[in-house]
RNA sequence: GCCGACGUAGCUCAGGGGUAGAGCAACUGAUUCGUAAUCAGUAGGUCCGCGGUUCAAUUCCGCGCGUCGGCACCA
C-alpha cells in the first residue's frame, strides 16, 4: 500500500505498484494526456518512475514553469536524433537545456551550413509526429562504454568513463533505434514536445569547454510550451536587436570604431557629452563619499608589473609594451600598482586610513580579437577605479559603504536589478592559502553584513583576491560585469605598502579594489541599451532642439536657444526650411527628449511649444517658465 | 585565438564574368507650411585588400584584414 499526497493535500492510496502515469490517469483522463513528468518530494522525475513508497507527488504539465526546462532538454535530444538521421556518422556529445532553449554539440568533419537548419527542423517535426516512446534504462558501465565505442561514439564513451564509479548509467531510448546517455528526466514520448521550437544559430564550441580540445559544431535552438510563447520570444529578440548600442551609437552619432584602432573608441561630440556627463556625475559622488582623486602614468617600467605579479599572469600576451632608452615599458592594464606608488610616498599613519584613492584611469589590455564587442569589450578603456587602503577592521565598514554607494549610483542610472556574483580563489593565484582564507572570509562577512545577496562563481576571483562582481544584462540578455569590489591582502605586501599602526609598528594595509561603472565604455554601452537611446534629460547629449515653423521665426528661435543654453541646457536649433512634421519626425528618430517649437504665435508672445519625445501633445509655456522647468528637470541626480 | 557567416554610395540594402543600382542622407532650386517624411533636380563608388583563373573579375578560387554570432579568454 502506498499513500500519495497531492499538492492540494488530498491523499490517494494504491495497493498495487503504480507509476506517475498511472497516478495521472487515476486523477483524470485530461491530466493523463497533459502529464509530462512528476515531481516526487519536489524532485522532477520521469512520468514512468514507479512510486514504491509514500510520497508527495505532483504532476508536471506544460503549464508548470519548470516544464520548460524539460521540454528544452527533450528538444535537444530530438534534434540529436534528427541530425544523426540526416547526417550519418555525426557523433553526439552533450546537449543541455539553457535559458530560452537548448543546444547540442556535434562532432563532425564537415561543418553544418545555415541551409541545414530548416532540414533538421523539419526532421525534428517528423520525430515529434512519430511520437516515439522515450524510456529510461540503466546499463552496466562496461556494456555502455562498449556499445558507444562499437557505434563510433567516442565522446559518449569518454563521458561514461568520466562518471563517478557507482553512478548508475542512465540510457534513454527514443523510439526503437536511437538512444543517448542522459541523467534525465525526460518526457514520456517525443510527441509531448510539441512544435513550438526553432533552430536559431550555428556556432563552434570546444569539447568540454577547453580550448586545447577539438572544436565541435553547436546548434542552438529555442523551445517553448506553445507557439504563442515562441512568437513572443522571437519578437522580443527582434526588439532587443534594435536596442543594440552599436546600432544606436551609429544612429545617434555617439561614437565609431575602425580597424586602424581595433578595440578603441572614437567618441563623437554627442557620445563624448554623454561620457563627460557621466564622469562628472561619478566624480561628484566620489567626492561626496570622501575619495581623493589622483592620476598616474600610462607608461611605466615593466619591472613594476613583474613585482606586482601582473606580468607573470598577463604580461606577454595581454599587455602592450614599448622600449625607450633601454627600458622596457608597459602600458598600464590597470591602475592599482600606480596607486600603491602614491600610497608609498612618505610615511603613512593609521590615522590616514581608510584612504580612498580614485582615478579615472585609462587602461589598455590586448584582449583576444574574438572577445572584442562594440563598447562592451574593448582594448582601451577608462575605469572609474579606486583603491581603498584600510586596516582589516575597516574592511567590513568600507564594503558596506561601497555597496550603498554603488546601489545609489545604479538607481540614479536606471538600473534597479543588479545581480551579484562572489568569485573565490582561482586555480592560478598569488598569496598563501591562509591569506586567501582570510580575504574570502572578510569579503564574505562584509557582503553579508551589507545585506547583499549573491551567487557563487567558483574559481573566478582575481589572482590577488576574491571579488564581488556586479553584473548587468545587455539588450539580448548577455551578462557583463560592471561594478566590482575585490579584497586584496596580497598586492600591498608585494609592492611594499605599509603604515604605522597605533602600536608604533609597521603594518601592511588591506587594499580594496573597486569600480562602480567598471569602465565608461562598457557602462555607456549598457546605458544605451537599457534606455534604448532614450536617455533621461540629464544624460541626453542633446536635451532640446528649437525648431522653427517658418523662416520668420528664425531670430526668435535663436534667442530661445541662446537663453536656454545660458541656463545650462544642451540645446540645438533646427532652422531649416522644412515642414514641422518633418522636423518632429527627424528629431524624434534622433531620440531628442524635448522639442521646442516656435512659430509666429510664439515669437509674438515670448512663448514656446514643448513637445516630449514619444508624446502626442504640446504644451505652450512662457519662455522663462519653460527654461526654468527644463533646467530643473535636467538637474543631475543628487545635486 | 578557434569554428562559421558576412564585407557593394555617409546609412539601409538590391544586383551580378563584359568596370554598378534603389531608398534615405548630402547639395541646388521651388515651396513658408502648426507637431512623425513637400516637390523637382544635382552630385556621390579602388564593389574591404592582395594574389590567382580568364580575352575580361566587383562577381569564380586562394590568402589576408575587418565585422557579426558563438566558443575560449576577461586583472
XYZ file of C-alpha atoms (C1' of nucleotides) in Angstrom:
714
model
C 0.000 0.000 0.000
C 1.408 3.416 -0.976
C -0.109 6.727 0.013
C 0.433 9.557 -2.467
C -0.163 13.065 -1.230
C -1.127 15.520 -3.961
C -0.357 19.250 -3.885
C -3.907 20.084 -2.723
C -3.309 17.910 0.347
C -5.564 15.075 -0.755
C -4.198 11.555 -0.363
C -4.642 8.682 -2.764
C -3.885 5.132 -1.690
C -2.900 2.333 -4.009
C -2.476 -1.331 -3.185
C -0.531 -2.054 -6.358
C 2.680 -0.732 -7.831
C 1.959 2.356 -9.880
C 3.873 4.891 -11.945
C 3.426 8.598 -12.330
C 1.463 7.918 -15.497
C -0.926 5.643 -13.598
C -1.366 8.292 -10.947
C -2.226 10.938 -13.539
C -4.698 8.556 -15.190
C -6.239 7.824 -11.818
C -6.829 11.530 -11.264
C -8.383 12.108 -14.664
C -8.027 11.476 -18.395
C -7.275 15.110 -19.175
C -4.355 15.119 -16.810
C -3.172 11.758 -18.109
C -2.850 13.347 -21.534
C -1.212 16.532 -20.331
C 1.218 14.871 -17.942
C 4.870 15.359 -18.862
C 6.668 14.284 -15.709
C 6.153 14.013 -11.994
C 7.722 15.669 -9.052
C 8.396 13.319 -6.148
C 9.061 15.200 -2.941
C 9.991 18.175 -5.060
C 12.341 16.340 -7.420
C 11.438 16.144 -11.096
C 11.322 12.546 -12.367
C 10.169 10.647 -15.434
C 6.451 10.050 -15.712
C 7.065 6.316 -15.733
C 9.007 6.329 -12.468
C 7.487 3.698 -10.185
C 6.010 5.055 -6.968
C 7.013 2.497 -4.388
C 6.864 4.464 -1.146
C 4.632 7.103 0.358
C 5.469 10.487 -1.119
C 4.318 13.966 -2.008
C 3.776 13.892 -5.728
C 2.703 16.495 -8.234
C 2.076 16.058 -11.927
C 4.084 18.342 -14.189
C 2.318 19.680 -17.288
C 3.227 22.343 -19.846
C 1.671 24.913 -17.562
C 4.405 24.440 -14.983
C 7.174 26.984 -15.059
C 9.954 24.409 -14.963
C 8.316 22.125 -17.520
C 10.105 24.356 -19.998
C 13.459 23.030 -18.940
C 12.205 19.507 -19.550
C 10.846 20.438 -22.979
C 14.083 22.147 -23.927
C 16.172 19.211 -22.890
C 13.963 16.909 -24.927
C 14.187 19.283 -27.859
C 17.965 18.835 -27.702
C 17.576 15.064 -27.841
C 15.076 15.196 -30.657
C 17.469 17.453 -32.553
C 20.292 14.972 -31.957
C 18.205 12.135 -33.342
C 17.227 14.272 -36.332
C 20.844 15.211 -37.031
C 22.035 11.621 -36.842
C 19.243 10.517 -39.135
C 20.109 13.201 -41.677
C 23.879 13.120 -41.305
C 25.033 9.580 -40.532
C 28.464 9.471 -38.980
C 27.920 12.585 -36.891
C 28.819 11.941 -33.266
C 26.718 13.273 -30.415
C 28.316 14.795 -27.332
C 26.221 16.838 -24.926
C 23.019 18.810 -25.312
C 21.570 20.644 -22.348
C 18.613 22.949 -21.820
C 19.663 26.571 -21.432
C 17.893 29.856 -20.843
C 15.172 30.163 -23.528
C 16.189 27.000 -25.320
C 18.766 24.350 -25.841
C 21.827 23.367 -27.815
C 23.580 20.220 -28.834
C 27.265 19.837 -29.681
C 28.055 17.509 -32.553
C 31.377 16.121 -33.728
C 31.637 16.050 -37.491
C 34.342 16.766 -40.066
C 32.061 18.784 -42.276
C 30.527 21.827 -40.583
C 26.784 22.366 -40.792
C 25.542 25.141 -43.037
C 22.708 27.556 -42.477
C 20.733 25.640 -45.101
C 20.882 22.541 -42.921
C 18.855 24.154 -40.144
C 15.449 24.050 -41.871
C 16.128 20.450 -42.880
C 16.971 19.465 -39.320
C 13.949 21.343 -38.043
C 11.681 19.512 -40.481
C 13.133 16.191 -39.397
C 12.554 17.144 -35.745
C 8.889 17.772 -36.509
C 8.759 14.389 -38.149
C 10.137 12.796 -34.989
C 7.570 14.640 -32.896
C 4.827 13.329 -35.195
C 6.185 9.805 -34.834
C 5.561 10.215 -31.097
C 8.434 7.887 -30.247
C 8.269 6.499 -26.721
C 11.136 7.650 -24.504
C 12.252 5.132 -21.890
C 14.911 5.067 -19.280
C 17.166 2.077 -18.827
C 20.095 1.570 -16.526
C 23.044 -0.063 -18.187
C 26.147 -1.717 -16.945
C 29.062 0.690 -17.257
C 31.272 -1.585 -19.356
C 28.409 -2.561 -21.593
C 27.575 1.096 -22.158
C 31.180 2.003 -22.996
C 31.445 -0.979 -25.329
C 28.179 -0.088 -27.005
C 29.065 3.538 -27.686
C 32.528 2.620 -28.885
C 31.145 -0.003 -31.215
C 28.948 2.577 -32.914
C 31.783 5.098 -33.118
C 30.530 7.447 -30.380
C 33.856 8.070 -28.731
C 32.729 11.224 -26.939
C 29.872 9.417 -25.228
C 32.225 6.603 -24.220
C 34.562 9.216 -22.766
C 31.691 10.789 -20.830
C 30.744 7.458 -19.296
C 34.351 6.772 -18.311
C 34.327 10.104 -16.547
C 31.238 9.378 -14.450
C 31.990 8.644 -10.796
C 32.219 4.908 -10.083
C 28.957 3.566 -8.748
C 26.790 6.137 -10.529
C 24.007 4.464 -12.478
C 24.474 4.743 -16.238
C 21.141 6.145 -17.393
C 20.346 5.455 -21.014
C 17.267 6.898 -22.646
C 15.907 5.154 -25.687
C 13.913 7.267 -28.094
C 11.894 5.103 -30.479
C 13.378 1.739 -31.282
C 16.699 2.759 -32.796
C 18.016 5.877 -31.148
C 19.433 6.158 -27.645
C 21.528 8.560 -25.625
C 23.346 8.666 -22.339
C 21.463 11.037 -20.066
C 20.667 11.726 -16.470
C 17.122 12.752 -17.367
C 14.373 13.306 -16.612
C 12.636 13.229 -19.973
C 9.180 13.386 -21.493
C 7.325 10.079 -21.926
C 7.397 10.433 -25.724
C 8.605 12.791 -28.441
C 5.040 13.789 -29.271
C 4.771 15.631 -25.955
C 7.456 18.072 -27.058
C 5.086 19.850 -29.395
C 6.352 22.050 -32.182
C 6.990 25.407 -30.566
C 10.713 25.303 -31.269
C 13.059 26.884 -33.749
C 16.709 26.369 -34.581
C 18.481 29.679 -34.193
C 22.163 29.585 -34.971
C 25.328 27.637 -35.577
C 28.469 28.049 -33.548
C 31.753 26.413 -32.757
C 32.349 25.191 -29.222
C 35.264 23.375 -27.662
C 34.752 19.853 -26.357
C 34.352 20.173 -22.611
C 34.878 23.919 -22.829
C 38.634 23.586 -23.173
C 40.413 25.389 -25.990
C 43.011 22.594 -26.157
C 40.278 20.198 -27.234
C 38.783 19.798 -30.685
C 36.077 22.175 -31.739
C 32.590 20.778 -32.087
C 29.650 22.115 -34.053
C 26.948 23.543 -31.848
C 23.384 24.140 -32.945
C 21.322 26.475 -30.796
C 17.554 26.340 -30.668
C 14.777 27.961 -28.729
C 11.804 25.978 -27.401
C 8.579 26.966 -25.669
C 5.382 25.480 -24.341
C 3.319 26.832 -27.218
C 3.511 28.785 -30.467
C 2.402 31.970 -28.802
C 5.318 31.949 -26.403
C 7.677 31.156 -29.254
C 6.367 34.051 -31.315
C 6.656 36.367 -28.311
C 10.252 35.327 -27.811
C 11.145 35.944 -31.453
C 9.508 39.364 -31.307
C 11.407 40.142 -28.142
C 14.695 39.282 -29.848
C 13.848 41.493 -32.806
C 13.010 44.366 -30.487
C 16.185 43.796 -28.499
C 18.285 43.987 -31.646
C 17.016 47.496 -32.222
C 18.446 48.485 -28.847
C 21.939 47.248 -29.673
C 24.322 50.001 -28.574
C 26.387 49.579 -31.731
C 23.341 50.315 -33.872
C 22.089 53.178 -31.716
C 25.619 54.512 -31.335
C 25.737 54.988 -35.077
C 22.188 56.235 -35.437
C 22.665 58.821 -32.687
C 26.190 59.624 -33.833
C 27.734 58.830 -30.453
C 30.951 57.042 -31.450
C 32.570 54.839 -34.031
C 35.183 52.108 -34.225
C 37.522 51.469 -37.116
C 40.047 48.847 -37.953
C 43.146 51.001 -37.576
C 42.332 51.215 -33.870
C 40.713 47.893 -33.130
C 39.087 47.857 -29.763
C 39.457 51.588 -29.211
C 36.660 54.113 -29.366
C 36.405 57.293 -31.415
C 33.986 59.318 -29.313
C 31.982 61.809 -31.365
C 30.783 65.080 -29.828
C 27.427 63.653 -28.681
C 28.914 60.478 -27.279
C 31.616 62.435 -25.525
C 28.999 64.711 -23.992
C 27.326 61.638 -22.552
C 30.697 60.398 -21.333
C 31.583 63.712 -19.698
C 28.174 63.992 -18.075
C 28.547 60.549 -16.585
C 32.096 61.250 -15.493
C 31.264 64.460 -13.697
C 28.322 62.764 -12.012
C 30.569 59.969 -10.722
C 33.286 62.418 -9.729
C 30.786 64.323 -7.611
C 29.538 61.127 -5.987
C 33.096 60.100 -5.157
C 33.973 63.481 -3.713
C 30.912 63.329 -1.523
C 31.984 59.876 -0.362
C 35.406 61.179 0.748
C 37.516 59.819 -2.056
C 40.616 61.674 -3.235
C 41.320 61.718 -6.954
C 44.750 61.074 -8.426
C 46.287 60.457 -11.821
C 49.080 58.005 -12.614
C 51.297 57.357 -15.673
C 50.116 55.320 -18.627
C 53.586 54.049 -19.381
C 55.711 52.546 -16.640
C 58.720 50.268 -16.443
C 57.713 46.669 -16.702
C 59.607 45.780 -13.501
C 56.693 47.260 -11.614
C 54.369 44.730 -13.233
C 56.800 41.934 -12.549
C 56.833 42.913 -8.905
C 53.039 43.034 -8.689
C 52.671 39.660 -10.432
C 50.673 41.042 -13.362
C 53.476 40.375 -15.801
C 53.512 36.673 -14.978
C 49.815 36.314 -15.314
C 49.018 38.662 -18.212
C 52.154 40.370 -19.442
C 53.397 38.683 -22.549
C 50.006 38.071 -24.068
C 47.853 40.890 -22.831
C 49.972 43.956 -22.239
C 51.133 46.490 -24.792
C 54.794 47.257 -24.460
C 57.342 49.720 -25.745
C 61.056 50.311 -25.427
C 62.878 53.521 -24.745
C 66.493 54.133 -23.712
C 66.945 50.504 -22.816
C 63.967 50.495 -20.540
C 61.154 48.041 -21.135
C 57.952 49.939 -20.706
C 54.420 48.654 -20.460
C 51.145 50.491 -20.958
C 49.124 50.113 -17.806
C 46.389 47.498 -17.926
C 45.116 48.657 -14.537
C 45.749 51.358 -12.001
C 46.490 49.535 -8.770
C 50.288 49.436 -8.814
C 50.309 53.150 -9.633
C 48.124 53.882 -6.655
C 50.372 51.881 -4.382
C 53.294 54.056 -5.574
C 51.408 57.112 -4.385
C 50.497 55.411 -1.132
C 54.159 54.553 -0.616
C 55.334 58.161 -0.767
C 56.255 59.296 2.719
C 55.239 57.521 5.855
C 51.591 56.627 6.319
C 49.848 56.601 9.652
C 46.860 54.521 10.661
C 45.174 57.875 11.196
C 45.072 58.368 7.394
C 43.144 55.141 6.865
C 40.881 54.394 5.208
C 42.478 56.202 2.287
C 40.187 56.101 -0.721
C 42.219 56.820 -3.842
C 40.278 57.246 -7.059
C 41.390 57.610 -10.645
C 39.621 57.784 -13.951
C 42.380 55.621 -15.281
C 42.819 54.910 -18.946
C 43.902 51.290 -19.322
C 44.925 49.152 -22.258
C 44.651 45.394 -22.474
C 45.388 43.399 -25.570
C 42.217 41.362 -25.451
C 41.897 38.357 -27.776
C 40.479 39.501 -31.109
C 37.423 37.296 -30.810
C 36.497 38.863 -27.487
C 36.050 42.399 -28.818
C 32.459 43.548 -28.805
C 31.389 47.124 -29.506
C 31.817 49.225 -26.375
C 31.343 46.236 -24.110
C 34.760 44.695 -24.589
C 37.487 46.982 -25.868
C 41.266 47.196 -25.699
C 41.419 50.774 -24.466
C 39.058 51.873 -21.752
C 38.758 54.131 -18.755
C 37.838 52.710 -15.401
C 36.131 54.577 -12.604
C 38.727 52.930 -10.456
C 39.608 53.409 -6.815
C 41.634 51.631 -4.198
C 40.738 51.827 -0.583
C 43.748 51.344 1.663
C 42.476 50.278 5.051
C 43.017 48.096 8.074
C 41.499 44.636 8.324
C 38.986 46.005 10.823
C 37.823 48.568 8.309
C 37.064 46.092 5.533
C 33.523 45.491 6.693
C 32.564 49.147 7.033
C 34.187 50.114 3.730
C 32.451 47.257 1.946
C 29.113 48.372 3.274
C 29.760 51.970 2.264
C 30.805 50.921 -1.205
C 27.790 48.700 -1.752
C 25.483 51.503 -0.635
C 27.196 53.945 -2.959
C 27.023 51.515 -5.875
C 23.337 50.841 -5.324
C 22.569 54.522 -5.189
C 24.524 55.208 -8.385
C 22.900 52.318 -10.239
C 19.472 53.549 -9.195
C 20.274 57.047 -10.478
C 21.379 55.500 -13.762
C 18.239 53.447 -14.203
C 19.439 50.016 -13.128
C 17.334 48.504 -10.401
C 18.025 44.823 -10.887
C 21.604 44.036 -10.029
C 22.951 40.537 -9.874
C 25.950 39.891 -7.720
C 28.460 37.114 -8.068
C 31.016 36.197 -5.464
C 34.143 34.881 -7.159
C 36.542 32.965 -4.972
C 40.142 31.799 -5.386
C 41.223 30.896 -8.934
C 43.493 27.918 -9.644
C 46.430 30.172 -10.552
C 46.901 32.809 -7.871
C 49.301 34.748 -5.716
C 49.358 34.564 -1.919
C 49.151 31.701 0.541
C 46.051 29.670 1.258
C 45.930 31.207 4.717
C 45.834 34.688 3.172
C 43.076 33.599 0.805
C 41.078 32.103 3.676
C 41.308 35.434 5.420
C 40.455 37.514 2.353
C 37.499 35.374 1.335
C 36.106 35.308 4.847
C 36.480 39.076 5.229
C 34.752 39.822 1.930
C 32.004 37.304 2.533
C 31.237 38.581 6.021
C 31.289 42.179 4.896
C 28.985 41.408 1.991
C 26.544 39.608 4.209
C 26.685 42.429 6.729
C 25.758 44.798 3.904
C 22.702 42.669 3.210
C 23.684 41.807 -0.322
C 22.537 38.591 -1.951
C 24.972 36.849 -4.245
C 25.610 33.633 -6.089
C 28.918 31.828 -6.000
C 31.116 31.999 -9.063
C 33.728 29.440 -8.138
C 37.351 29.933 -9.124
C 36.766 33.240 -10.920
C 38.450 35.625 -8.500
C 41.343 37.921 -9.413
C 44.781 36.387 -8.944
C 45.352 38.563 -5.875
C 41.988 38.250 -4.163
C 38.319 37.297 -4.153
C 35.863 39.635 -5.805
C 32.269 40.681 -5.944
C 31.022 41.201 -9.470
C 28.037 43.389 -10.163
C 26.581 42.019 -13.359
C 24.183 43.729 -15.749
C 22.449 42.214 -18.758
C 22.591 43.766 -22.207
C 19.627 44.007 -24.583
C 19.711 40.389 -25.674
C 20.499 39.009 -22.242
C 24.267 38.677 -22.314
C 25.948 39.194 -18.942
C 28.559 41.904 -18.471
C 30.456 42.601 -15.278
C 30.307 46.282 -14.482
C 30.970 47.114 -10.849
C 33.402 45.152 -8.751
C 34.833 45.010 -5.268
C 37.970 42.999 -4.649
C 39.589 42.293 -1.303
C 43.331 42.210 -1.764
C 45.650 41.003 1.000
C 48.442 40.251 -1.482
C 49.478 43.208 -3.653
C 50.135 45.717 -0.849
C 52.715 43.368 0.604
C 54.263 42.580 -2.786
C 54.566 46.279 -3.575
C 55.889 47.174 -0.147
C 52.969 49.197 1.197
C 52.772 49.758 4.922
C 51.577 52.153 7.543
C 52.476 52.838 11.152
C 49.840 51.450 13.472
C 48.606 52.668 16.798
C 51.147 50.316 18.340
C 54.005 52.108 16.607
C 54.799 49.083 14.423
C 54.660 48.705 10.639
C 51.580 47.034 9.208
C 50.546 46.091 5.681
C 47.241 47.670 4.691
C 44.422 45.812 3.014
C 43.604 47.118 -0.427
C 40.031 47.118 -1.676
C 39.932 47.434 -5.455
C 36.595 48.779 -6.531
C 34.784 50.217 -9.517
C 31.159 51.205 -9.802
C 30.703 51.520 -13.544
C 33.630 49.247 -14.339
C 34.571 51.152 -17.446
C 32.918 54.162 -19.014
C 32.900 52.374 -22.341
C 31.049 49.293 -21.189
C 28.722 51.176 -18.899
C 27.732 53.616 -21.617
C 27.020 50.592 -23.814
C 24.741 49.299 -21.067
C 23.105 52.703 -20.625
C 22.385 52.979 -24.341
C 20.770 49.536 -24.409
C 18.916 49.978 -21.160
C 17.340 53.246 -22.276
C 17.229 52.224 -25.946
C 18.899 55.591 -26.593
C 16.031 57.498 -24.938
C 18.102 58.955 -22.152
C 16.677 60.826 -19.213
C 17.039 64.553 -19.702
C 20.148 64.933 -17.548
C 22.071 62.376 -19.614
C 20.774 63.167 -23.092
C 23.576 64.514 -25.301
C 21.153 66.944 -26.915
C 18.454 67.873 -24.456
C 16.318 70.008 -26.728
C 16.111 71.193 -30.313
C 14.496 74.508 -31.087
C 12.556 74.092 -34.351
C 11.131 76.861 -36.452
C 7.859 76.554 -38.276
C 8.567 79.311 -40.771
C 11.597 81.382 -41.610
C 10.028 84.371 -39.871
C 10.620 82.662 -36.548
C 14.374 82.273 -37.079
C 15.538 85.231 -34.984
C 13.243 84.283 -32.132
C 14.399 80.626 -32.306
C 17.997 81.814 -31.979
C 17.021 83.898 -28.986
C 15.228 80.941 -27.356
C 18.205 78.657 -27.927
C 20.630 81.240 -26.550
C 18.570 81.729 -23.392
C 18.242 78.016 -22.784
C 21.931 77.491 -23.402
C 22.727 80.258 -20.955
C 20.603 78.411 -18.403
C 22.892 75.396 -18.854
C 20.802 73.300 -21.201
C 22.288 71.421 -24.141
C 20.266 72.918 -26.955
C 20.493 72.896 -30.733
C 18.485 74.750 -33.352
C 16.805 73.467 -36.468
C 16.142 76.479 -38.664
C 15.905 74.503 -41.881
C 13.257 75.320 -44.420
C 11.266 72.154 -43.755
C 7.795 71.365 -42.572
C 7.357 70.973 -38.864
C 6.183 67.392 -39.393
C 9.490 66.608 -40.975
C 11.417 68.160 -38.117
C 9.357 66.394 -35.480
C 9.989 63.102 -37.192
C 13.707 63.691 -37.628
C 14.374 64.709 -34.048
C 12.071 62.053 -32.653
C 14.035 59.422 -34.518
C 17.203 61.014 -33.158
C 15.671 60.493 -29.690
C 15.890 64.134 -28.635
C 13.886 64.308 -25.389
C 12.361 67.754 -25.892
C 11.384 69.691 -28.998
C 10.921 73.404 -28.573
C 8.719 74.552 -31.432
C 8.430 78.219 -32.296
C 6.321 79.908 -34.935
C 4.740 83.265 -35.393
C 2.489 82.906 -32.346
C 5.339 82.040 -30.009
C 7.561 84.782 -31.363
C 4.861 87.331 -30.708
C 4.076 86.073 -27.220
C 7.611 85.210 -25.995
C 6.415 81.660 -25.524
C 7.411 78.201 -26.730
C 5.609 74.962 -27.545
C 7.230 71.979 -25.830
C 6.835 68.517 -27.235
C 8.186 65.472 -25.387
C 9.745 62.522 -27.114
C 7.055 59.932 -27.748
C 4.316 62.330 -26.636
C 1.329 63.369 -28.708
C 0.607 66.832 -27.389
C 2.422 70.047 -26.893
C 2.446 72.444 -24.060
C 2.584 76.191 -24.580
C 4.659 77.935 -21.945
C 6.260 81.305 -21.449
C 9.913 81.097 -22.480
C 11.180 81.852 -18.983
C 8.975 79.231 -17.432
C 9.899 76.585 -19.987
C 13.575 77.285 -19.410
C 13.142 77.076 -15.646
C 11.219 73.898 -15.837
C 13.626 72.155 -18.199
C 16.627 73.280 -16.189
C 15.148 71.757 -13.066
C 14.272 68.578 -14.877
C 17.745 68.291 -16.321
C 19.387 68.511 -12.908
C 21.961 65.832 -12.308
C 20.695 63.423 -9.618
C 21.862 64.333 -6.157
C 22.508 67.992 -6.937
C 42.997 32.752 -30.572
C 39.232 28.822 -32.572
C 34.545 27.490 -35.660
C 31.004 29.596 -39.014
C 28.571 33.582 -41.799
C 29.236 38.197 -43.930
C 32.028 42.725 -46.318
C 28.616 46.993 -52.790
C 27.466 55.082 -52.029
C 27.509 58.550 -45.459
C 23.294 54.831 -43.816
C 19.898 50.528 -45.081
C 20.216 47.203 -48.913
C 19.433 45.111 -54.314
C 22.413 43.116 -58.283
C 25.718 40.135 -60.906
C 32.023 37.110 -65.526
C 31.543 42.496 -70.106
C 34.319 48.329 -64.786
C 27.198 49.164 -60.920
C 21.559 50.396 -58.877
C 17.269 51.914 -55.242
C 15.504 54.451 -50.845
C 17.122 57.684 -47.082
C 21.008 61.319 -46.049
C 24.081 65.406 -48.684
C 23.976 69.577 -52.220
C 20.884 73.155 -55.517
C 16.200 75.239 -56.557
C 10.997 75.883 -55.721
C 7.723 75.967 -51.536
C 6.918 79.330 -45.844
C 3.914 75.196 -44.226
C 1.399 74.409 -36.654
C 3.609 68.686 -34.367
C 6.429 61.617 -37.017
C 8.700 62.096 -44.326
C 6.620 68.884 -49.610
C 8.217 68.637 -54.714
C 11.979 68.757 -58.529
C 16.952 68.446 -59.861
C 22.394 67.506 -58.924
C 26.333 65.013 -57.153
C 28.197 60.758 -54.873
C 31.624 54.097 -55.740
C 39.506 51.443 -55.813
C 32.005 46.907 -55.201
C 37.358 45.530 -47.911
C 42.768 44.447 -49.520
C 46.380 41.339 -52.157
C 47.180 37.393 -55.399
C 45.234 33.539 -58.980
C 41.933 31.673 -63.108
C 40.039 34.291 -67.593
C 40.247 37.886 -73.698
C 37.724 40.217 -69.465
C 36.902 39.676 -62.110
C 33.163 43.838 -58.128
C 31.169 38.774 -59.403
C 34.731 32.470 -59.543
C 39.109 30.491 -56.467
C 43.061 31.267 -52.615
C 45.205 34.200 -48.809
C 44.907 38.455 -45.601
C 42.135 42.209 -42.857
C 37.639 43.563 -40.574
C 32.581 42.887 -38.801
C 28.786 39.678 -36.839
C 27.157 35.005 -33.984
C 29.140 31.505 -30.685
C 33.395 29.035 -28.003
C 37.786 30.024 -25.253
C 39.671 34.415 -22.624
C 38.173 38.628 -19.299
C 43.446 41.679 -13.774
